[in-house]
mmCIF file of C-alpha atoms in Angstrom:
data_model
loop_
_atom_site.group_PDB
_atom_site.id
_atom_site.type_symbol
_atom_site.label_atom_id
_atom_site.label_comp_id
_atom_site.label_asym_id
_atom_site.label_seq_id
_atom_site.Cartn_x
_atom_site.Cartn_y
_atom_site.Cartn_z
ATOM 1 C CA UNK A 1 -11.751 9.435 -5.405
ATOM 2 C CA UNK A 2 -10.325 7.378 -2.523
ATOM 3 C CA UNK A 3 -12.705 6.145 0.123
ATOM 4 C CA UNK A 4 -10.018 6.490 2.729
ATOM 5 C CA UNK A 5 -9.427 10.135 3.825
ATOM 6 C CA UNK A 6 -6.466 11.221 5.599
ATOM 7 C CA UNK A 7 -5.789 15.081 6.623
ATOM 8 C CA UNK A 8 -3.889 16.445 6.430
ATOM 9 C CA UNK A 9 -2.715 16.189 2.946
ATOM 10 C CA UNK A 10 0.836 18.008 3.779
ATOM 11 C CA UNK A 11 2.352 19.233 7.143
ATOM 12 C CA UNK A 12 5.537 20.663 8.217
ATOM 13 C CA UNK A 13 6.957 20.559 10.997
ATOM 14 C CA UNK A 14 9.641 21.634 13.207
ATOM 15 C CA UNK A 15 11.624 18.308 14.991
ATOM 16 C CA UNK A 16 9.803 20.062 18.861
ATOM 17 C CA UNK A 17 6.244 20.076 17.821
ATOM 18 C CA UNK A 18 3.634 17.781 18.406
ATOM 19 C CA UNK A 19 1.396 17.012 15.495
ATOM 20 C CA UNK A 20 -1.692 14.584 14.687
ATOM 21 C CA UNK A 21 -2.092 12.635 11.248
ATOM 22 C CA UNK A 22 -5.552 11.533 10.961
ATOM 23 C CA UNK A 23 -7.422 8.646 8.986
ATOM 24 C CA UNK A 24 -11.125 8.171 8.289
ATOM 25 C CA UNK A 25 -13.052 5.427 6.394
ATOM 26 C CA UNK A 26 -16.809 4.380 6.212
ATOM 27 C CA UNK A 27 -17.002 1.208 4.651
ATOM 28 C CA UNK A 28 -17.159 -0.994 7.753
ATOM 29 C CA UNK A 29 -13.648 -1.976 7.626
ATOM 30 C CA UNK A 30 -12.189 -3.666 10.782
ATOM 31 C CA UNK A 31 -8.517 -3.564 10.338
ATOM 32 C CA UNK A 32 -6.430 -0.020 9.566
ATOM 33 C CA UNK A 33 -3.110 0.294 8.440
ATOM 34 C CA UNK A 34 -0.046 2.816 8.522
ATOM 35 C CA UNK A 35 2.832 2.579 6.178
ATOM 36 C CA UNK A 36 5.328 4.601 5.669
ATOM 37 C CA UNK A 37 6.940 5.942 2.307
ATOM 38 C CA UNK A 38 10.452 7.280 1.193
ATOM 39 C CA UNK A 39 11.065 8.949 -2.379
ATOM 40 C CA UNK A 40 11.117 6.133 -4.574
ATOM 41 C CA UNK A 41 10.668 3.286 -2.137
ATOM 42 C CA UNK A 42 7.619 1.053 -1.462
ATOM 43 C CA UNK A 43 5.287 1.504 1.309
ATOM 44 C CA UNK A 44 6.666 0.138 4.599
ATOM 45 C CA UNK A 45 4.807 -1.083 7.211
ATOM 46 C CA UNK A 46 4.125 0.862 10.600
ATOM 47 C CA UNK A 47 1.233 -0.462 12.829
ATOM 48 C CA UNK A 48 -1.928 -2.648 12.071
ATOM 49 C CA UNK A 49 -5.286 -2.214 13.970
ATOM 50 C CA UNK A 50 -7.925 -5.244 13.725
ATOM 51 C CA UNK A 51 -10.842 -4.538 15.609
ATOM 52 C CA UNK A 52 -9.524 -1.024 17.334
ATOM 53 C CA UNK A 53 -6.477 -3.464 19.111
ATOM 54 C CA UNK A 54 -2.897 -2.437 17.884
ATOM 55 C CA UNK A 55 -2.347 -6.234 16.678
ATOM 56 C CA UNK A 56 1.146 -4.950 14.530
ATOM 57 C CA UNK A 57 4.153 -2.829 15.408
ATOM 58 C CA UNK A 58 7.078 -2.692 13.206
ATOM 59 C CA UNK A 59 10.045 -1.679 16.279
ATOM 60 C CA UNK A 60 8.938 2.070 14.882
ATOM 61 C CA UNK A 61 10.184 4.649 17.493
ATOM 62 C CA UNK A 62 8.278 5.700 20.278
ATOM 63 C CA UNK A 63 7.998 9.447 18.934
ATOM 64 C CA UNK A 64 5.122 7.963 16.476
ATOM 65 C CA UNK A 65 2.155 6.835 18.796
ATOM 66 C CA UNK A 66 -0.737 5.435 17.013
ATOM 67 C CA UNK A 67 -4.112 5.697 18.322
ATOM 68 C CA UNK A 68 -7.312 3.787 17.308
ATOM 69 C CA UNK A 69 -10.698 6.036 18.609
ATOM 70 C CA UNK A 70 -13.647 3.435 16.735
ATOM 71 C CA UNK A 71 -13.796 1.339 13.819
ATOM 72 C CA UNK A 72 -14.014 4.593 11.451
ATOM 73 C CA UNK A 73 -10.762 6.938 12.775
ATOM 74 C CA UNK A 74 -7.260 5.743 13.073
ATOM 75 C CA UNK A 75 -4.783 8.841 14.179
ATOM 76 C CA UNK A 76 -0.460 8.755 14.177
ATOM 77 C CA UNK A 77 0.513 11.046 16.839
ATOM 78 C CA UNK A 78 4.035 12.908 16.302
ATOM 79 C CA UNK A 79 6.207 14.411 18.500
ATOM 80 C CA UNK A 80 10.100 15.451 18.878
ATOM 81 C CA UNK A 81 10.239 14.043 14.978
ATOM 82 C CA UNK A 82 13.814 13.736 13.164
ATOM 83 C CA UNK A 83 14.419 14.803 9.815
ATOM 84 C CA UNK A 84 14.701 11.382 8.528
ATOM 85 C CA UNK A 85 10.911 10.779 9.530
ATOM 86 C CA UNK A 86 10.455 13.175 6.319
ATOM 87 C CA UNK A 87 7.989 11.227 3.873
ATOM 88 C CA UNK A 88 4.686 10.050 2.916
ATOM 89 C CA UNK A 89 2.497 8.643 5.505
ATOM 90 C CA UNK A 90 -0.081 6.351 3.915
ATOM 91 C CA UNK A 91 -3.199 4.690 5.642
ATOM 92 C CA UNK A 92 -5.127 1.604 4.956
ATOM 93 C CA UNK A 93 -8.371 -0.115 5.491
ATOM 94 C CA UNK A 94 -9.752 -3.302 5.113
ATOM 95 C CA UNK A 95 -12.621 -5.121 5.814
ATOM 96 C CA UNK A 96 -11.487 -8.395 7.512
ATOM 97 C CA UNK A 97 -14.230 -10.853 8.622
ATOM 98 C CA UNK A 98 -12.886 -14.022 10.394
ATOM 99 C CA UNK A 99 -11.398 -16.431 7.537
ATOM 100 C CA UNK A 100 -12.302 -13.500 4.883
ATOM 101 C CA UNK A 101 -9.475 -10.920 3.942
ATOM 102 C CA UNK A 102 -10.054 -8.406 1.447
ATOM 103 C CA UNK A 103 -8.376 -6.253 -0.836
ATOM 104 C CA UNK A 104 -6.259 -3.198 0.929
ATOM 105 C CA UNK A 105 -8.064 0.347 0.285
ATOM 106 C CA UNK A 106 -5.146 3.421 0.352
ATOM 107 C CA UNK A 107 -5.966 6.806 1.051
ATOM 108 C CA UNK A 108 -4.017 9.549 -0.947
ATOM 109 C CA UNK A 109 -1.266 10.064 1.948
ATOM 110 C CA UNK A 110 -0.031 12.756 4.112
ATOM 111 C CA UNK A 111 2.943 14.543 3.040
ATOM 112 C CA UNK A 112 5.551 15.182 5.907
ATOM 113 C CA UNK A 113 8.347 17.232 6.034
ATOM 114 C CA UNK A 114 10.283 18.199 9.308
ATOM 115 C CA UNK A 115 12.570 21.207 9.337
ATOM 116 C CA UNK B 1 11.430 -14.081 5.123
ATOM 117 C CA UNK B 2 9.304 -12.992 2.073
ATOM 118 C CA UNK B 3 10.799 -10.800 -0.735
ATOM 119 C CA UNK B 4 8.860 -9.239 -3.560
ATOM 120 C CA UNK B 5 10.669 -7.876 -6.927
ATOM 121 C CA UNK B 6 9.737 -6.500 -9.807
ATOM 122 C CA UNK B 7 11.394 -6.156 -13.285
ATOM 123 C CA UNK B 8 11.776 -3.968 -14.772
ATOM 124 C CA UNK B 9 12.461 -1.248 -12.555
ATOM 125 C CA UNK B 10 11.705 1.235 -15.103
ATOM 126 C CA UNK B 11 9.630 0.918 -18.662
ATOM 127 C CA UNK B 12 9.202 3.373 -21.305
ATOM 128 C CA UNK B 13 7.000 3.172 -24.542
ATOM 129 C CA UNK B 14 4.981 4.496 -27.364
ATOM 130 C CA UNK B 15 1.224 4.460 -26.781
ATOM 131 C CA UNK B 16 -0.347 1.723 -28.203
ATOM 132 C CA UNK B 17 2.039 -0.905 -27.234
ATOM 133 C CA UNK B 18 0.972 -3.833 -25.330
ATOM 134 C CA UNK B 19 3.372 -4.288 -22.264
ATOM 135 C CA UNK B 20 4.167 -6.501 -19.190
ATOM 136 C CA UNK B 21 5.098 -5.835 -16.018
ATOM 137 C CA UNK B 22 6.565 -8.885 -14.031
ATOM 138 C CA UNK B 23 6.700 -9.286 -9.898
ATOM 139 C CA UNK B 24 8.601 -12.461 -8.446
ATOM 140 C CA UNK B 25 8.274 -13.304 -4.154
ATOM 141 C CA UNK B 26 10.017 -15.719 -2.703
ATOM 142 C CA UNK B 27 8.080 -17.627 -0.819
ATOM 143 C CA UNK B 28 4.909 -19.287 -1.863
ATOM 144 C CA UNK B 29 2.924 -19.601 0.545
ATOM 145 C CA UNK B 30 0.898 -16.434 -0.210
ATOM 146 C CA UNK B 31 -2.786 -15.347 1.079
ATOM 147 C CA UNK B 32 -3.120 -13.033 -1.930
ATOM 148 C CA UNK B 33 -1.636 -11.087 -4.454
ATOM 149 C CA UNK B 34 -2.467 -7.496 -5.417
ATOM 150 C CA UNK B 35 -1.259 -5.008 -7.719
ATOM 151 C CA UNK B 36 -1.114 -1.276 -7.404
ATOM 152 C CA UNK B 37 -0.668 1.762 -9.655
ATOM 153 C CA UNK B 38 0.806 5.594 -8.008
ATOM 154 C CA UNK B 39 0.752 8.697 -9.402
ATOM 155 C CA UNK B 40 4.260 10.985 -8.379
ATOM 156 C CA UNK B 41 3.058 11.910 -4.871
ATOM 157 C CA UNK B 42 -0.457 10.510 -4.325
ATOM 158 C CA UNK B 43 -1.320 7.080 -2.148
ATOM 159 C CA UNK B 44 -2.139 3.892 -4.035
ATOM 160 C CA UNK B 45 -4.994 2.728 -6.252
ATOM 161 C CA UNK B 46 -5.653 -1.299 -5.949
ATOM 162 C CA UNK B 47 -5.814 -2.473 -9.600
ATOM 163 C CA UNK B 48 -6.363 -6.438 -9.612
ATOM 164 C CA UNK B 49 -6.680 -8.504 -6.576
ATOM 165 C CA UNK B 50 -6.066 -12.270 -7.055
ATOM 166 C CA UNK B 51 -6.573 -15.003 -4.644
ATOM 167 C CA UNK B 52 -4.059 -17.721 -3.698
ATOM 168 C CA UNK B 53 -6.757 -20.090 -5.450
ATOM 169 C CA UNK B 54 -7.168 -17.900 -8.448
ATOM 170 C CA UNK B 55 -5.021 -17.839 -11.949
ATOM 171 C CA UNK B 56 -5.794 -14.620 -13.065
ATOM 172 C CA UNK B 57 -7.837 -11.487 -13.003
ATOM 173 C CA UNK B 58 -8.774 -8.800 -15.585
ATOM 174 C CA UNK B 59 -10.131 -5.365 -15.489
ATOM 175 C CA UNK B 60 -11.009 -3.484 -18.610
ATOM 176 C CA UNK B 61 -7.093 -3.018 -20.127
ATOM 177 C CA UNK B 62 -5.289 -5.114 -17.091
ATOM 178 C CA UNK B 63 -5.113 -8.554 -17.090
ATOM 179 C CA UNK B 64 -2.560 -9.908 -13.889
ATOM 180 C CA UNK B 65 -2.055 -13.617 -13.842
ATOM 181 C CA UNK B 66 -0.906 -15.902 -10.477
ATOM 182 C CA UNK B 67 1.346 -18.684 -10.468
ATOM 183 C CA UNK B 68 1.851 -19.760 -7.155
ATOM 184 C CA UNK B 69 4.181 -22.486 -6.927
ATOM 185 C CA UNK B 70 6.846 -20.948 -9.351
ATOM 186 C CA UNK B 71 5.881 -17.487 -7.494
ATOM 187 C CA UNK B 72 5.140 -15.428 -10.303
ATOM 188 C CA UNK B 73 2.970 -12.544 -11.525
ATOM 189 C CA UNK B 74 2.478 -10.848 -14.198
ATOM 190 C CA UNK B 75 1.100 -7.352 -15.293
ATOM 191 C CA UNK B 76 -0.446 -7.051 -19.031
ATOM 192 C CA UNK B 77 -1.740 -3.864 -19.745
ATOM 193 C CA UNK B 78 -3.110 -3.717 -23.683
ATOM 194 C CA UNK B 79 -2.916 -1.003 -25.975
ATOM 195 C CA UNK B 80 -1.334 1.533 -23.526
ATOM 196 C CA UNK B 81 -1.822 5.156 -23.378
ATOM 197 C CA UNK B 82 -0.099 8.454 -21.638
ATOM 198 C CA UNK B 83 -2.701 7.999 -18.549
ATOM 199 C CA UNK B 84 -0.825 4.853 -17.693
ATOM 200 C CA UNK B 85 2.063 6.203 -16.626
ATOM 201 C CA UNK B 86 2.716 5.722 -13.196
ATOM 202 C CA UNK B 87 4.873 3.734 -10.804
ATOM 203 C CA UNK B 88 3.074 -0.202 -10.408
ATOM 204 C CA UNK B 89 3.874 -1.918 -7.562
ATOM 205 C CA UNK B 90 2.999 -5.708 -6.558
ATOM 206 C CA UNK B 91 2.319 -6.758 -2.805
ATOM 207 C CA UNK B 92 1.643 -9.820 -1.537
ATOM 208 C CA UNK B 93 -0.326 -11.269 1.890
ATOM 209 C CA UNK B 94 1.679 -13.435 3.465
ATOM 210 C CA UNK B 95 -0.463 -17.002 3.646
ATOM 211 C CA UNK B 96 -2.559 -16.901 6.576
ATOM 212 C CA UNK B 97 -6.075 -15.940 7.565
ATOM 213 C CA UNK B 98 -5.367 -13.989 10.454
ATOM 214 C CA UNK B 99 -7.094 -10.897 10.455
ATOM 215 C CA UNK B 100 -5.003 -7.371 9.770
ATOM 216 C CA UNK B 101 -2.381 -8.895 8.159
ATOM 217 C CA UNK B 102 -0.265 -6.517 6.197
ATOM 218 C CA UNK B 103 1.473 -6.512 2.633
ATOM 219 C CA UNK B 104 4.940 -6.457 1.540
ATOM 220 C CA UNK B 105 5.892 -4.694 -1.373
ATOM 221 C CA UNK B 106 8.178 -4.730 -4.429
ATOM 222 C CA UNK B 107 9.876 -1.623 -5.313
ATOM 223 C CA UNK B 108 7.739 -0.935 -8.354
ATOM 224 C CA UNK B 109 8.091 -0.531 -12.150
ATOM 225 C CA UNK B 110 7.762 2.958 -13.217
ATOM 226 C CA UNK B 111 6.105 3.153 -16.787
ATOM 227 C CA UNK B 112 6.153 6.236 -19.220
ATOM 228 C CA UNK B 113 3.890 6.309 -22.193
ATOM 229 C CA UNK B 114 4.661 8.445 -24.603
ATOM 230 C CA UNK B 115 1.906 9.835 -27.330
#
Protein backbone atom coordinates (compact mmCIF):
# COMPACT_ATOMS: atom_id res chain seq x y z
CA UNK A 1 0.00 0.00 0.00
CA UNK A 2 1.34 3.43 -1.00
CA UNK A 3 1.34 6.16 1.59
CA UNK A 4 0.71 8.73 -1.09
CA UNK A 5 -2.94 8.78 -2.31
CA UNK A 6 -3.98 10.36 -5.40
CA UNK A 7 -7.80 10.29 -6.74
CA UNK A 8 -8.71 9.84 -8.86
CA UNK A 9 -7.26 6.65 -10.01
CA UNK A 10 -8.62 7.15 -13.82
CA UNK A 11 -10.49 10.12 -15.49
CA UNK A 12 -11.61 10.94 -18.87
CA UNK A 13 -12.08 13.72 -20.21
CA UNK A 14 -13.28 15.70 -23.02
CA UNK A 15 -10.33 18.47 -24.36
CA UNK A 16 -13.40 21.57 -22.84
CA UNK A 17 -13.72 20.34 -19.35
CA UNK A 18 -12.16 21.39 -16.37
CA UNK A 19 -10.97 18.68 -14.06
CA UNK A 20 -8.97 18.40 -10.60
CA UNK A 21 -6.20 15.64 -9.89
CA UNK A 22 -5.67 15.46 -6.29
CA UNK A 23 -2.69 14.27 -3.96
CA UNK A 24 -2.66 13.50 -0.24
CA UNK A 25 0.15 12.35 2.13
CA UNK A 26 0.55 12.23 6.01
CA UNK A 27 3.96 11.62 6.75
CA UNK A 28 5.12 15.21 7.33
CA UNK A 29 6.67 15.58 4.05
CA UNK A 30 7.59 19.17 2.95
CA UNK A 31 8.24 18.94 -0.68
CA UNK A 32 5.48 17.33 -3.38
CA UNK A 33 6.07 16.37 -6.71
CA UNK A 34 4.18 15.93 -10.18
CA UNK A 35 5.57 13.93 -12.99
CA UNK A 36 4.23 13.03 -15.81
CA UNK A 37 4.21 9.53 -17.68
CA UNK A 38 3.86 8.30 -21.38
CA UNK A 39 3.42 4.45 -22.33
CA UNK A 40 6.72 3.15 -21.90
CA UNK A 41 8.62 6.26 -20.92
CA UNK A 42 10.02 7.35 -17.51
CA UNK A 43 8.40 9.73 -15.27
CA UNK A 44 8.97 13.35 -16.34
CA UNK A 45 9.05 16.08 -14.27
CA UNK A 46 6.12 18.73 -13.91
CA UNK A 47 6.24 21.06 -10.80
CA UNK A 48 7.99 20.75 -7.31
CA UNK A 49 6.46 22.24 -4.06
CA UNK A 50 8.95 22.70 -0.93
CA UNK A 51 7.25 24.12 1.84
CA UNK A 52 3.66 24.86 -0.07
CA UNK A 53 5.96 27.44 -2.61
CA UNK A 54 5.95 26.20 -6.33
CA UNK A 55 9.96 26.15 -6.20
CA UNK A 56 9.96 23.95 -9.89
CA UNK A 57 8.22 24.38 -13.22
CA UNK A 58 9.22 22.41 -16.15
CA UNK A 59 7.87 25.25 -19.21
CA UNK A 60 4.56 22.79 -18.81
CA UNK A 61 1.58 24.63 -20.47
CA UNK A 62 -0.54 26.88 -18.75
CA UNK A 63 -3.73 24.52 -19.16
CA UNK A 64 -2.10 22.41 -16.09
CA UNK A 65 -2.21 24.76 -12.95
CA UNK A 66 -0.86 23.27 -9.87
CA UNK A 67 -2.05 24.24 -6.58
CA UNK A 68 -0.50 23.61 -3.10
CA UNK A 69 -3.56 24.01 -0.16
CA UNK A 70 -1.06 22.77 3.18
CA UNK A 71 1.73 20.56 3.67
CA UNK A 72 -0.69 17.36 3.28
CA UNK A 73 -2.74 18.17 -0.33
CA UNK A 74 -1.11 19.01 -3.55
CA UNK A 75 -3.93 19.35 -6.53
CA UNK A 76 -3.12 19.64 -10.77
CA UNK A 77 -5.89 21.60 -12.11
CA UNK A 78 -6.89 20.78 -15.91
CA UNK A 79 -8.58 22.59 -18.29
CA UNK A 80 -9.01 22.90 -22.30
CA UNK A 81 -6.54 19.58 -22.23
CA UNK A 82 -5.12 18.15 -25.72
CA UNK A 83 -5.06 14.68 -26.54
CA UNK A 84 -1.41 14.43 -26.22
CA UNK A 85 -1.77 15.32 -22.37
CA UNK A 86 -3.18 11.55 -22.39
CA UNK A 87 -1.05 9.60 -19.64
CA UNK A 88 -0.22 8.81 -16.19
CA UNK A 89 -0.01 11.55 -13.75
CA UNK A 90 2.17 10.52 -10.83
CA UNK A 91 2.72 12.45 -7.44
CA UNK A 92 5.50 12.54 -5.00
CA UNK A 93 6.42 13.34 -1.50
CA UNK A 94 9.30 13.79 0.43
CA UNK A 95 10.33 14.80 3.59
CA UNK A 96 13.11 17.42 3.07
CA UNK A 97 14.65 19.00 6.22
CA UNK A 98 17.35 21.68 5.49
CA UNK A 99 20.69 19.72 4.43
CA UNK A 100 18.55 16.29 4.76
CA UNK A 101 16.86 14.84 1.51
CA UNK A 102 15.12 11.71 1.60
CA UNK A 103 14.03 9.02 -0.46
CA UNK A 104 11.00 9.97 -3.07
CA UNK A 105 7.54 8.24 -1.94
CA UNK A 106 5.11 7.62 -5.36
CA UNK A 107 1.58 7.28 -5.15
CA UNK A 108 -0.10 4.72 -7.58
CA UNK A 109 -0.96 7.51 -10.35
CA UNK A 110 -3.91 8.90 -12.02
CA UNK A 111 -4.78 7.55 -15.28
CA UNK A 112 -5.78 10.28 -17.92
CA UNK A 113 -7.28 10.00 -21.04
CA UNK A 114 -8.81 12.98 -23.08
CA UNK A 115 -11.27 12.30 -25.87
CA UNK B 1 23.02 18.16 -18.48
CA UNK B 2 22.52 14.80 -16.62
CA UNK B 3 21.51 11.59 -18.51
CA UNK B 4 20.53 8.32 -16.91
CA UNK B 5 20.52 4.83 -18.97
CA UNK B 6 19.90 1.62 -18.34
CA UNK B 7 20.86 -1.70 -20.07
CA UNK B 8 19.30 -3.72 -20.85
CA UNK B 9 16.21 -2.32 -21.99
CA UNK B 10 14.48 -5.51 -21.72
CA UNK B 11 15.45 -8.96 -19.66
CA UNK B 12 13.83 -12.21 -19.70
CA UNK B 13 14.59 -15.38 -17.54
CA UNK B 14 13.82 -18.59 -15.82
CA UNK B 15 13.05 -18.25 -12.11
CA UNK B 16 15.78 -18.94 -10.09
CA UNK B 17 18.37 -17.12 -11.96
CA UNK B 18 20.40 -14.53 -10.36
CA UNK B 19 20.35 -11.32 -12.61
CA UNK B 20 21.68 -7.70 -12.96
CA UNK B 21 20.29 -4.80 -13.96
CA UNK B 22 22.84 -1.94 -14.84
CA UNK B 23 22.05 2.13 -14.85
CA UNK B 24 24.94 4.54 -16.14
CA UNK B 25 24.44 8.87 -15.62
CA UNK B 26 26.59 11.05 -16.88
CA UNK B 27 27.51 13.27 -14.62
CA UNK B 28 28.85 12.54 -11.21
CA UNK B 29 28.11 14.81 -9.17
CA UNK B 30 25.00 13.07 -7.76
CA UNK B 31 22.99 13.76 -4.31
CA UNK B 32 21.62 10.21 -4.43
CA UNK B 33 20.77 7.34 -6.27
CA UNK B 34 17.52 5.35 -6.10
CA UNK B 35 16.04 2.52 -7.76
CA UNK B 36 12.46 1.77 -8.57
CA UNK B 37 10.32 -1.21 -9.58
CA UNK B 38 6.48 -0.63 -11.69
CA UNK B 39 3.95 -2.84 -12.21
CA UNK B 40 2.09 -2.29 -16.06
CA UNK B 41 0.00 0.73 -15.01
CA UNK B 42 0.57 1.43 -11.29
CA UNK B 43 3.03 4.43 -9.80
CA UNK B 44 6.44 3.47 -8.45
CA UNK B 45 7.70 1.50 -5.46
CA UNK B 46 11.30 2.89 -4.08
CA UNK B 47 13.43 -0.28 -3.76
CA UNK B 48 17.08 0.79 -2.51
CA UNK B 49 18.10 4.26 -1.79
CA UNK B 50 21.89 4.91 -1.73
CA UNK B 51 23.68 7.95 -0.71
CA UNK B 52 26.39 9.78 -2.69
CA UNK B 53 28.68 8.61 0.37
CA UNK B 54 27.41 5.09 0.35
CA UNK B 55 28.73 1.86 -1.81
CA UNK B 56 25.89 -0.17 -1.64
CA UNK B 57 22.57 -1.12 -0.19
CA UNK B 58 20.63 -4.41 0.22
CA UNK B 59 17.14 -5.37 0.94
CA UNK B 60 16.12 -8.94 1.44
CA UNK B 61 16.78 -10.29 -2.52
CA UNK B 62 18.18 -6.67 -3.88
CA UNK B 63 21.45 -5.69 -3.44
CA UNK B 64 22.23 -2.09 -5.67
CA UNK B 65 25.79 -0.96 -5.51
CA UNK B 66 27.17 2.98 -6.19
CA UNK B 67 30.17 3.91 -7.91
CA UNK B 68 30.31 7.42 -8.17
CA UNK B 69 33.20 8.55 -9.98
CA UNK B 70 32.90 5.96 -12.90
CA UNK B 71 28.94 6.70 -12.55
CA UNK B 72 27.69 3.39 -12.22
CA UNK B 73 24.96 1.27 -10.62
CA UNK B 74 24.05 -1.80 -10.46
CA UNK B 75 20.84 -3.92 -9.75
CA UNK B 76 21.38 -7.68 -8.32
CA UNK B 77 18.36 -9.35 -7.63
CA UNK B 78 19.13 -13.24 -6.35
CA UNK B 79 17.27 -16.19 -7.05
CA UNK B 80 14.44 -14.47 -9.03
CA UNK B 81 10.90 -15.38 -9.20
CA UNK B 82 7.58 -14.54 -11.47
CA UNK B 83 6.67 -11.61 -8.79
CA UNK B 84 9.71 -9.79 -10.06
CA UNK B 85 8.61 -8.97 -13.13
CA UNK B 86 8.18 -5.51 -13.65
CA UNK B 87 9.73 -2.52 -15.39
CA UNK B 88 13.02 -1.15 -12.92
CA UNK B 89 13.95 2.11 -13.36
CA UNK B 90 17.08 4.09 -11.81
CA UNK B 91 16.88 7.94 -10.91
CA UNK B 92 19.28 9.97 -9.69
CA UNK B 93 19.32 13.54 -7.45
CA UNK B 94 21.25 15.79 -9.02
CA UNK B 95 24.20 16.83 -6.27
CA UNK B 96 22.90 19.48 -4.20
CA UNK B 97 21.12 19.94 -0.90
CA UNK B 98 18.56 22.19 -1.91
CA UNK B 99 15.36 21.22 -0.77
CA UNK B 100 12.59 19.69 -3.46
CA UNK B 101 14.93 18.74 -5.79
CA UNK B 102 13.61 16.33 -8.32
CA UNK B 103 14.93 13.02 -10.07
CA UNK B 104 15.78 12.18 -13.50
CA UNK B 105 15.12 8.95 -14.78
CA UNK B 106 16.42 6.17 -17.06
CA UNK B 107 14.03 4.56 -19.30
CA UNK B 108 13.90 1.32 -17.35
CA UNK B 109 14.68 -2.41 -17.81
CA UNK B 110 11.64 -4.44 -18.12
CA UNK B 111 12.21 -8.01 -16.57
CA UNK B 112 10.02 -11.21 -17.19
CA UNK B 113 10.43 -14.21 -15.01
CA UNK B 114 9.24 -17.08 -16.18
CA UNK B 115 8.26 -20.25 -13.75
Amino acid sequence: DTEVTQTPKHLVMGMTNKKSLKCEQHMGHRAMYWYKQKAKKPPELMFVYSYEKLSINESVPSRFSPECPNSSLLNLHLHALQPEDSALYLCASSLEDVGVLSPQHFGDGTRLSIL
Amino acid sequence: KQEVTQIPAALSVPEGENLVLNCSFTDSAIYNLQWFRQDPGKGLTSLLLIQSSQREQTSGRLNASLDKSSGRSTLYIAASQPGDSATYLCAVRPGTNQAGTALIFGKGTTLSVSS
